[in-house]
Short mmCIF file of C-alpha atoms in Angstrom, two decimals:
data_model
loop_
_atom_site.label_atom_id
_atom_site.label_comp_id
_atom_site.label_asym_id
_atom_site.label_seq_id
_atom_site.Cartn_x
_atom_site.Cartn_y
_atom_site.Cartn_z
CA MET A 1 0.00 0.00 0.00
CA LEU A 2 2.68 2.46 1.01
CA ASN A 3 5.44 3.03 -1.48
CA LEU A 4 8.35 2.09 0.80
CA GLU A 5 10.89 2.33 -1.99
CA VAL A 6 10.21 6.04 -2.48
CA MET A 7 10.19 6.60 1.29
CA GLY A 8 13.55 4.87 1.64
CA SER A 9 15.25 6.57 -1.27
CA SER A 10 14.10 10.01 -0.16
CA LEU A 11 15.45 9.66 3.39
CA PRO A 12 18.69 11.60 2.68
CA LEU A 13 16.53 14.57 1.68
CA TYR A 14 14.75 14.38 5.05
CA PHE A 15 18.02 14.11 6.98
CA GLY A 16 19.15 17.31 5.29
CA GLY A 17 15.79 18.75 6.33
CA VAL A 18 16.32 17.74 9.96
CA VAL A 19 19.60 19.68 10.01
CA VAL A 20 17.87 22.79 8.61
CA THR A 21 14.95 22.47 11.05
CA LEU A 22 17.25 22.04 14.05
CA LYS A 23 19.41 25.00 13.01
CA LEU A 24 16.36 27.23 12.65
CA LEU A 25 14.96 26.00 15.96
CA ALA A 26 18.21 26.34 17.93
CA VAL A 27 19.10 29.82 16.71
CA SER A 28 15.60 31.23 17.17
CA LEU A 29 15.21 29.68 20.64
CA ILE A 30 18.59 30.90 21.90
CA VAL A 31 18.13 34.44 20.58
CA GLY A 32 14.51 34.49 21.73
CA LEU A 33 15.30 33.29 25.24
CA LEU A 34 18.25 35.64 25.75
CA ALA A 35 16.09 38.60 24.76
CA ALA A 36 13.07 37.34 26.71
CA VAL A 37 14.70 37.32 30.17
CA PRO A 38 15.37 41.09 30.42
CA LEU A 39 12.10 41.84 28.63
CA ALA A 40 10.21 39.70 31.14
CA VAL A 41 11.77 41.64 34.04
CA LEU A 42 10.56 44.88 32.40
CA ARG A 43 7.17 43.34 31.68
CA ALA A 44 6.71 42.38 35.34
CA SER A 45 7.78 45.82 36.53
CA PRO A 46 5.14 47.91 38.34
CA ASN A 47 6.35 50.96 36.36
CA VAL A 48 3.98 51.30 33.37
CA TRP A 49 6.60 53.18 31.32
CA LEU A 50 8.71 50.04 31.44
CA SER A 51 6.00 47.38 31.22
CA ARG A 52 3.71 48.91 28.57
CA PRO A 53 6.18 48.91 25.62
CA VAL A 54 6.99 45.26 26.32
CA TRP A 55 3.28 44.50 26.61
CA LEU A 56 2.76 46.10 23.19
CA PHE A 57 5.55 43.97 21.68
CA THR A 58 4.20 40.70 23.06
CA TYR A 59 0.65 41.71 22.16
CA VAL A 60 1.58 42.32 18.50
CA PHE A 61 3.66 39.16 18.10
CA ARG A 62 1.29 36.88 19.99
CA GLY A 63 -1.71 38.46 18.32
CA THR A 64 -0.67 37.79 14.71
CA PRO A 65 0.02 34.44 13.03
CA LEU A 66 3.64 33.45 12.57
CA LEU A 67 2.97 32.93 8.87
CA VAL A 68 1.85 36.55 8.49
CA GLN A 69 4.94 37.76 10.36
CA LEU A 70 7.20 35.71 8.10
CA PHE A 71 5.49 37.02 4.95
CA LEU A 72 5.80 40.61 6.21
CA ILE A 73 9.49 40.20 6.93
CA TYR A 74 10.46 38.17 3.86
CA TYR A 75 8.23 39.47 1.05
CA GLY A 76 6.86 42.62 2.69
CA LEU A 77 10.10 44.41 3.55
CA ALA A 78 11.63 43.60 0.15
CA GLN A 79 8.90 45.68 -1.46
CA PHE A 80 10.49 48.98 -0.35
CA SER A 81 13.48 50.19 -2.31
CA TRP A 82 14.97 51.94 0.73
CA VAL A 83 15.13 48.56 2.46
CA ARG A 84 16.77 46.99 -0.59
CA GLU A 85 19.35 49.78 -0.70
CA SER A 86 20.07 49.82 3.03
CA VAL A 87 23.09 48.24 4.70
CA LEU A 88 20.78 45.62 6.24
CA TRP A 89 19.73 44.21 2.86
CA PRO A 90 22.44 41.50 2.70
CA TRP A 91 20.78 40.03 5.79
CA PHE A 92 17.17 40.61 4.87
CA SER A 93 17.70 39.23 1.36
CA SER A 94 18.49 35.83 2.84
CA ALA A 95 15.63 33.44 3.49
CA TRP A 96 17.65 32.02 6.38
CA PHE A 97 17.98 35.31 8.18
CA CYS A 98 14.36 36.31 7.60
CA SER A 99 13.04 33.01 8.95
CA MET A 100 15.28 33.07 12.01
CA PHE A 101 14.42 36.72 12.63
CA ALA A 102 10.68 36.06 12.45
CA PHE A 103 10.88 32.88 14.55
CA ALA A 104 13.12 34.52 17.17
CA LEU A 105 10.79 37.52 17.55
CA ASN A 106 7.78 35.24 17.81
CA THR A 107 9.20 32.85 20.39
CA CYS A 108 10.68 35.82 22.28
CA ALA A 109 7.19 37.30 22.69
CA TYR A 110 5.72 34.07 24.06
CA THR A 111 8.72 33.35 26.27
CA THR A 112 8.60 36.88 27.69
CA GLU A 113 5.02 36.33 28.81
CA ILE A 114 5.83 32.88 30.24
CA ILE A 115 8.74 34.20 32.31
CA ALA A 116 6.94 37.42 33.28
CA GLY A 117 4.07 35.30 34.58
CA ALA A 118 6.47 33.22 36.65
CA ILE A 119 8.15 36.37 38.01
CA SER A 120 4.83 37.87 39.13
CA ALA A 121 3.91 34.59 40.78
CA THR A 122 7.05 34.59 42.94
CA HIS A 123 6.04 34.12 46.57
CA HIS A 124 5.77 37.49 48.27
CA GLY A 125 7.45 36.17 51.41
CA GLU A 126 10.64 35.33 49.50
CA VAL A 127 10.84 38.86 48.09
CA GLU A 128 10.17 40.41 51.50
CA ALA A 129 12.79 38.25 53.17
CA ALA A 130 15.37 39.23 50.55
CA ARG A 131 14.54 42.92 51.04
CA ALA A 132 14.84 42.51 54.81
CA MET A 133 18.34 41.09 54.22
CA GLY A 134 19.17 44.39 52.52
CA MET A 135 19.51 43.06 48.94
CA SER A 136 19.54 45.65 46.16
CA PRO A 137 16.86 45.18 43.46
CA PHE A 138 19.52 43.80 41.10
CA THR A 139 20.78 41.25 43.65
CA LEU A 140 17.20 40.41 44.54
CA TYR A 141 16.46 39.47 40.91
CA ARG A 142 19.77 37.71 40.37
CA ARG A 143 19.71 35.63 43.54
CA ILE A 144 16.05 35.10 44.39
CA VAL A 145 13.45 35.98 41.76
CA LEU A 146 15.03 34.83 38.49
CA PRO A 147 16.43 31.45 39.63
CA SER A 148 13.05 30.57 41.08
CA ALA A 149 10.96 32.01 38.23
CA LEU A 150 13.01 30.40 35.44
CA ARG A 151 12.63 27.01 37.12
CA ARG A 152 8.88 27.40 37.52
CA ALA A 153 8.64 28.51 33.88
CA LEU A 154 10.18 25.23 32.62
CA PRO A 155 6.96 23.22 32.02
CA ALA A 156 5.30 26.08 30.12
CA TYR A 157 8.52 26.76 28.21
CA SER A 158 8.77 23.14 27.06
CA ASN A 159 5.40 23.63 25.37
CA GLU A 160 6.67 26.75 23.67
CA VAL A 161 9.75 24.88 22.38
CA ILE A 162 7.58 22.16 20.85
CA MET A 163 5.24 24.73 19.29
CA MET A 164 8.29 26.45 17.85
CA LEU A 165 9.57 23.17 16.38
CA HIS A 166 6.28 22.91 14.53
CA GLY A 167 6.42 26.59 13.64
CA THR A 168 9.70 26.11 11.77
CA SER A 169 7.75 24.13 9.15
CA LEU A 170 6.72 27.51 7.74
CA ALA A 171 10.30 28.05 6.54
CA SER A 172 9.53 25.76 3.62
CA ILE A 173 7.35 28.42 2.02
CA VAL A 174 10.24 30.86 1.81
CA THR A 175 12.27 28.28 -0.15
CA LEU A 176 14.18 26.66 2.75
CA MET A 177 14.49 22.86 2.60
CA ASP A 178 13.53 21.93 6.14
CA ILE A 179 11.68 18.69 6.99
CA THR A 180 8.44 20.03 5.51
CA GLY A 181 10.34 21.40 2.51
CA ALA A 182 11.75 17.92 1.92
CA ALA A 183 8.23 16.48 2.12
CA ARG A 184 6.92 19.00 -0.41
CA GLU A 185 9.81 18.15 -2.71
CA VAL A 186 9.15 14.41 -2.44
CA ASN A 187 5.44 14.98 -2.99
CA SER A 188 6.09 17.04 -6.07
CA ARG A 189 8.55 14.53 -7.49
CA TYR A 190 6.51 11.35 -7.02
CA TYR A 191 2.95 12.65 -6.45
CA LEU A 192 2.71 10.57 -3.27
CA PRO A 193 1.45 13.03 -0.64
CA PHE A 194 0.74 10.41 2.05
CA GLU A 195 4.21 8.88 1.92
CA ALA A 196 5.85 12.30 1.73
CA PHE A 197 4.09 13.86 4.69
CA ILE A 198 3.85 10.77 6.92
CA THR A 199 7.65 10.55 6.76
CA ALA A 200 7.88 14.22 7.75
CA ALA A 201 5.42 13.60 10.60
CA GLY A 202 7.60 10.73 11.80
CA PHE A 203 10.66 12.98 11.92
CA TYR A 204 8.77 15.68 13.84
CA LEU A 205 7.49 13.08 16.31
CA ALA A 206 11.00 11.79 16.88
CA LEU A 207 12.33 15.30 17.47
CA THR A 208 9.45 16.08 19.84
CA PHE A 209 10.19 12.85 21.73
CA VAL A 210 13.80 13.93 22.24
CA LEU A 211 12.79 17.46 23.29
CA VAL A 212 10.20 16.19 25.79
CA GLY A 213 12.82 13.83 27.21
CA LEU A 214 15.33 16.65 27.61
CA PHE A 215 12.81 18.82 29.42
CA HIS A 216 11.88 15.90 31.64
CA LEU A 217 15.52 15.61 32.70
CA ALA A 218 15.75 19.39 33.20
CA GLU A 219 12.65 19.39 35.40
CA LYS A 220 14.05 16.50 37.43
CA ARG A 221 17.23 18.48 37.95
CA TRP A 222 15.88 21.96 38.64
CA LEU A 223 12.25 21.59 39.58
CA VAL A 224 12.45 18.66 41.95
CA HIS A 225 11.41 20.83 44.93
CA LEU A 226 7.99 21.36 43.31
CA ALA A 227 7.42 17.74 42.31
CA PRO A 228 4.30 16.13 43.85
CA ARG A 229 5.16 14.13 46.99
CA THR A 230 4.50 10.45 46.76
CA MET B 1 -54.60 5.08 -4.15
CA LYS B 2 -51.47 3.02 -3.86
CA LYS B 3 -51.82 1.74 -7.38
CA THR B 4 -51.87 5.20 -8.87
CA LEU B 5 -49.16 6.63 -6.63
CA PHE B 6 -46.44 4.13 -7.50
CA PRO B 7 -46.32 4.68 -11.28
CA ALA B 8 -46.55 8.40 -10.65
CA LEU B 9 -43.50 8.27 -8.40
CA LEU B 10 -41.68 6.15 -10.96
CA CYS B 11 -42.43 8.72 -13.63
CA LEU B 12 -41.14 11.47 -11.39
CA LEU B 13 -37.94 9.55 -10.75
CA PHE B 14 -37.26 8.96 -14.44
CA SER B 15 -37.98 12.51 -15.41
CA ALA B 16 -35.53 13.68 -12.71
CA VAL B 17 -32.83 11.38 -14.06
CA SER B 18 -33.27 12.43 -17.64
CA ALA B 19 -33.31 16.10 -16.65
CA GLY B 20 -29.99 15.51 -14.88
CA ALA B 21 -28.52 14.00 -18.03
CA GLN B 22 -29.55 17.01 -20.05
CA GLU B 23 -27.92 19.50 -17.70
CA GLY B 24 -24.67 17.60 -18.05
CA ARG B 25 -22.15 16.26 -15.64
CA LYS B 26 -20.99 18.14 -12.57
CA ILE B 27 -17.27 18.78 -12.90
CA ARG B 28 -14.94 20.25 -10.27
CA ILE B 29 -12.01 21.91 -11.97
CA GLY B 30 -8.73 22.79 -10.25
CA VAL B 31 -7.40 26.23 -11.23
CA GLU B 32 -4.46 28.16 -9.88
CA GLY B 33 -5.10 31.89 -9.65
CA ALA B 34 -1.44 32.92 -9.31
CA TYR B 35 -0.09 32.55 -12.83
CA PRO B 36 -0.90 35.68 -14.82
CA PRO B 37 -1.99 36.17 -17.54
CA PHE B 38 -3.30 32.60 -17.60
CA SER B 39 -4.87 32.57 -14.21
CA SER B 40 -4.97 35.26 -11.56
CA ILE B 41 -7.27 36.93 -9.07
CA GLY B 42 -8.59 40.33 -10.07
CA PRO B 43 -9.02 43.35 -7.78
CA ASP B 44 -12.65 42.26 -7.29
CA GLY B 45 -11.49 38.90 -5.90
CA LYS B 46 -12.74 36.97 -8.92
CA LEU B 47 -10.64 34.56 -10.95
CA LYS B 48 -9.62 35.78 -14.40
CA GLY B 49 -7.19 34.92 -17.18
CA PHE B 50 -6.76 32.75 -20.24
CA ASP B 51 -7.14 29.44 -18.36
CA ILE B 52 -10.27 30.69 -16.64
CA ASP B 53 -11.89 31.91 -19.88
CA ILE B 54 -11.00 28.65 -21.62
CA THR B 55 -12.48 26.71 -18.70
CA ASN B 56 -15.74 28.65 -18.94
CA ALA B 57 -15.85 28.25 -22.72
CA LEU B 58 -15.23 24.50 -22.53
CA CYS B 59 -17.86 24.01 -19.83
CA GLU B 60 -20.37 25.96 -21.84
CA GLN B 61 -19.54 23.90 -24.92
CA MET B 62 -19.92 20.66 -22.94
CA LYS B 63 -23.07 21.98 -21.21
CA ALA B 64 -21.48 20.83 -17.95
CA GLN B 65 -21.96 22.31 -14.51
CA CYS B 66 -18.46 23.36 -13.54
CA THR B 67 -17.16 24.58 -10.21
CA MET B 68 -13.69 26.05 -10.09
CA VAL B 69 -11.55 25.08 -7.14
CA GLN B 70 -8.62 27.40 -6.63
CA GLN B 71 -5.50 25.82 -5.14
CA GLU B 72 -1.71 25.73 -5.35
CA PHE B 73 -0.08 24.09 -8.33
CA ASP B 74 1.92 21.44 -6.48
CA GLY B 75 -1.26 20.03 -4.95
CA MET B 76 -3.17 19.65 -8.23
CA ILE B 77 -2.29 16.06 -9.12
CA PRO B 78 -2.70 14.77 -5.54
CA SER B 79 -6.13 16.48 -5.36
CA LEU B 80 -7.07 14.93 -8.67
CA GLN B 81 -6.11 11.48 -7.40
CA ALA B 82 -7.88 12.08 -4.10
CA ARG B 83 -11.05 12.87 -6.11
CA LYS B 84 -11.27 16.35 -4.62
CA ILE B 85 -11.32 17.67 -8.19
CA ASP B 86 -12.10 16.01 -11.53
CA ALA B 87 -9.93 18.02 -13.92
CA VAL B 88 -7.03 20.45 -13.84
CA ILE B 89 -6.99 23.47 -16.15
CA ALA B 90 -3.89 25.25 -14.93
CA SER B 91 -1.46 25.57 -17.83
CA MET B 92 -0.16 22.10 -16.98
CA SER B 93 2.31 20.85 -19.57
CA ILE B 94 1.74 17.35 -20.89
CA THR B 95 4.88 15.43 -19.92
CA GLU B 96 5.84 11.78 -19.80
CA GLU B 97 6.44 11.94 -16.05
CA ARG B 98 2.93 13.24 -15.36
CA GLN B 99 1.33 10.89 -17.88
CA ARG B 100 2.40 8.02 -15.68
CA VAL B 101 -0.02 9.21 -12.99
CA VAL B 102 -2.74 11.14 -14.85
CA ASP B 103 -4.37 11.29 -18.26
CA PHE B 104 -4.31 14.39 -20.42
CA SER B 105 -6.66 15.90 -22.96
CA ASP B 106 -5.21 17.22 -26.21
CA LYS B 107 -3.14 20.37 -25.76
CA TYR B 108 -4.98 23.67 -25.55
CA TYR B 109 -1.91 25.87 -25.98
CA ARG B 110 1.84 25.64 -26.24
CA THR B 111 4.56 28.16 -25.44
CA PRO B 112 8.31 27.74 -25.01
CA ALA B 113 10.40 28.52 -21.91
CA ARG B 114 12.76 31.48 -21.45
CA PHE B 115 15.32 32.77 -18.99
CA VAL B 116 14.65 36.17 -17.40
CA ALA B 117 17.28 38.35 -15.71
CA LYS B 118 18.21 42.01 -15.08
CA LYS B 119 18.73 43.88 -18.36
CA ASN B 120 22.40 44.66 -17.75
CA SER B 121 23.22 41.43 -15.89
CA GLY B 122 25.71 40.32 -18.57
CA LEU B 123 24.90 36.70 -17.70
CA LYS B 124 25.77 34.06 -20.22
CA VAL B 125 22.78 31.74 -20.19
CA ASP B 126 24.37 28.29 -20.25
CA PRO B 127 25.40 25.82 -17.54
CA ALA B 128 28.89 27.36 -17.22
CA GLY B 129 27.70 30.96 -17.26
CA LEU B 130 25.13 30.35 -14.55
CA LYS B 131 27.47 28.41 -12.27
CA GLY B 132 26.80 29.31 -8.64
CA LYS B 133 23.94 31.63 -9.59
CA ARG B 134 20.51 31.50 -7.98
CA ILE B 135 17.78 30.55 -10.46
CA GLY B 136 14.15 30.81 -9.39
CA VAL B 137 11.55 28.31 -10.62
CA GLN B 138 8.07 27.28 -9.65
CA ARG B 139 8.23 23.95 -7.84
CA THR B 140 7.19 20.78 -9.78
CA THR B 141 6.87 22.63 -13.09
CA THR B 142 8.53 21.56 -16.30
CA HIS B 143 10.83 24.55 -15.80
CA ASP B 144 11.89 23.17 -12.42
CA ARG B 145 12.79 19.79 -13.96
CA PHE B 146 14.58 21.37 -16.89
CA ALA B 147 16.59 23.82 -14.77
CA THR B 148 17.49 21.12 -12.23
CA ASP B 149 18.83 18.81 -14.96
CA THR B 150 20.45 21.49 -17.12
CA PHE B 151 22.02 23.99 -14.72
CA LYS B 152 23.59 21.45 -12.38
CA GLU B 153 26.14 23.89 -10.94
CA SER B 154 23.54 26.54 -10.14
CA GLU B 155 21.42 26.88 -7.05
CA ILE B 156 17.82 26.16 -8.05
CA VAL B 157 15.43 28.03 -5.74
CA ARG B 158 11.92 26.56 -5.73
CA TYR B 159 8.73 28.47 -5.01
CA ALA B 160 5.13 27.36 -4.60
CA LYS B 161 3.82 30.17 -6.79
CA GLN B 162 5.11 31.94 -9.90
CA ASP B 163 4.11 35.25 -8.26
CA ASP B 164 6.61 34.58 -5.46
CA VAL B 165 9.38 34.05 -8.04
CA PHE B 166 8.56 37.48 -9.49
CA LEU B 167 8.65 39.08 -6.02
CA ASP B 168 12.09 37.70 -5.25
CA LEU B 169 13.38 38.43 -8.76
CA ALA B 170 12.35 42.08 -8.35
CA ALA B 171 13.79 42.16 -4.83
CA GLY B 172 17.16 40.99 -6.16
CA ARG B 173 17.21 37.71 -4.26
CA LEU B 174 17.58 35.77 -7.52
CA ASP B 175 20.03 36.11 -10.40
CA GLY B 176 17.39 34.96 -12.84
CA ALA B 177 14.36 32.80 -13.37
CA LEU B 178 13.41 30.11 -15.82
CA LEU B 179 9.76 30.16 -16.81
CA ASP B 180 7.12 30.17 -19.47
CA TRP B 181 7.59 32.80 -22.19
CA ILE B 182 4.13 34.27 -21.88
CA ALA B 183 3.87 34.04 -18.10
CA ALA B 184 7.11 36.06 -18.03
CA SER B 185 6.24 38.70 -20.60
CA GLU B 186 2.62 39.26 -19.58
CA GLY B 187 2.91 38.58 -15.87
CA PHE B 188 6.22 40.27 -15.13
CA LEU B 189 8.06 42.13 -17.89
CA LYS B 190 5.05 44.28 -18.77
CA ALA B 191 4.36 45.03 -15.09
CA PRO B 192 6.10 47.95 -13.31
CA ALA B 193 8.16 45.55 -11.16
CA GLY B 194 9.68 43.96 -14.27
CA LYS B 195 10.76 47.09 -16.13
CA ASP B 196 14.49 46.52 -15.51
CA PHE B 197 14.32 42.89 -16.65
CA SER B 198 14.43 41.17 -20.02
CA PHE B 199 14.65 37.80 -21.74
CA GLN B 200 18.16 36.45 -22.07
CA GLY B 201 19.60 33.38 -23.72
CA PRO B 202 17.93 30.88 -26.02
CA ILE B 203 14.30 29.84 -26.50
CA TYR B 204 13.84 26.45 -24.90
CA VAL B 205 11.53 23.98 -26.63
CA ASP B 206 13.14 20.71 -25.52
CA PHE B 207 10.47 18.12 -26.17
CA LYS B 208 11.61 15.85 -23.37
CA TYR B 209 10.92 18.51 -20.74
CA PHE B 210 8.32 20.83 -22.14
CA GLY B 211 6.26 18.20 -23.90
CA VAL B 212 3.64 18.87 -26.47
CA GLY B 213 1.98 21.79 -24.71
CA ALA B 214 -0.45 22.45 -21.90
CA GLY B 215 -3.39 20.07 -21.52
CA ILE B 216 -6.22 19.32 -19.16
CA ALA B 217 -5.18 16.75 -16.58
CA LEU B 218 -7.72 14.06 -15.70
CA ARG B 219 -7.78 10.99 -13.53
CA LYS B 220 -6.40 7.86 -15.21
CA GLY B 221 -9.19 6.03 -16.99
CA ASP B 222 -11.68 8.90 -17.05
CA THR B 223 -11.99 8.46 -20.81
CA ASP B 224 -15.52 9.78 -20.94
CA LEU B 225 -14.50 13.17 -19.59
CA LYS B 226 -11.36 13.15 -21.72
CA ASN B 227 -13.38 12.63 -24.91
CA GLN B 228 -15.78 15.38 -23.88
CA PHE B 229 -12.94 17.84 -23.28
CA ASN B 230 -11.20 16.91 -26.55
CA ALA B 231 -14.42 17.41 -28.48
CA ALA B 232 -15.01 20.72 -26.72
CA ILE B 233 -11.47 21.96 -27.49
CA LYS B 234 -12.00 21.09 -31.17
CA ALA B 235 -15.38 22.80 -31.13
CA ILE B 236 -14.19 26.10 -29.64
CA ARG B 237 -11.21 26.07 -32.00
CA ALA B 238 -13.62 25.68 -34.93
CA ASN B 239 -16.34 28.13 -33.89
CA GLY B 240 -14.03 31.07 -33.17
CA VAL B 241 -14.53 31.18 -29.38
CA TYR B 242 -10.91 30.15 -28.82
CA LYS B 243 -9.61 32.90 -31.09
CA LYS B 244 -11.75 35.48 -29.33
CA ILE B 245 -10.30 34.50 -25.94
CA GLN B 246 -6.78 34.37 -27.35
CA ASP B 247 -7.06 37.86 -28.86
CA LYS B 248 -8.14 39.20 -25.48
CA TYR B 249 -4.74 38.27 -24.02
CA PHE B 250 -2.17 37.79 -26.79
CA ASP B 251 -1.32 39.27 -30.15
CA PHE B 252 -0.07 35.99 -31.62
CA ASP B 253 -1.22 32.39 -32.08
CA VAL B 254 -0.88 30.83 -28.64
CA PHE B 255 -2.16 27.40 -29.76
CA GLY B 256 1.20 26.71 -31.44
CA ASN B 257 1.99 24.00 -33.95
#
């Protein structure tokens, strides 16, 4: 029933796709997370002049589909001649850069909200105790709030990472050959959509399995104090 | 009562069936909507273009009830096989590769392929001259196959829609594009975005890749529909409807010989 010969012979294409998908995922997650931590601190600040701009950023990027963001950045910006003549064009002309840029901004917005939520939920007693010890706001965040908040954000963040893995499949529409791009190529070459996309689904499942496993280990290591008692 | 009702019902049933036969078969036709001037979406949101007009003319000729289903090109043959549509009228070239999975009507037009690049690019359009260059094509098209096999040292960049190739060509992300002559001249070179671009290199008519022209793709074994379409193509060629549609878009004979 399934054309196993085609599935087997197209595997190298998928392995190339896995490398592209993982590259996109890793770069956008690292950039997104690094930017999200300071943004989350601002977002959780009681000062509206600090929290509102960050709120606006997360609102815009969580309130629009990733596909629309990618189209705006890849095709939309290229429409303006001043963008094409600017010093940034070598970057924005590349499908790689545009995809990573869009994905990083998108995951950054979600991660900011996840971490900001965890920061606001920090137990008031811990903050008071730290203040009573005479910690400066900076030390308070570095020693007490962030280590605790980042740990508590882990389960929600693992969801975000998996959603982002699936989000990278959009890169195939701006000509990148990720796992989905490989599937489209196989489909177009042999006209076997089921074989093409079931293989892609298998690769995504395997990657998700690994990611879930990694987060399970991370939670065991850093979140053990919140694990249910047996 | 019963005795009179049953024959009456039977009569009703038969008349309904024969009425259905007169109105003709219901046909769902896959069209693309992103391949001007053959198929595009107008400012009013309606489909227009050569393929669309031909579709309407053929359906009228066949007295069939047609619904157009707009979708991307690379999903046409799978949709046909999945019985989501019954025919594809989307400038699809009749090639050996495709004939292995679908049947085709006779051709309804034929145009060669060309290479498009910036006017002053100075590119030499052959495998050596395009080494390392980025060439845009629409995925799964005859142009994709031809470029992939011919320009082995070049980077072939594949897009889902021809419109996206034009966008990236105008944006300078591509060194050139290989595509249908008419799609290029009508859809791009005559548009404001294409004013700095021109045809370069030879006219490609390689039979192995570009086949005998564009035909209507049908499911394998749907001979009835195939015969209907072939008869309809002949009929609109003979009664002048084809020429009228052609003259609306082109100033030359697009049927080709």
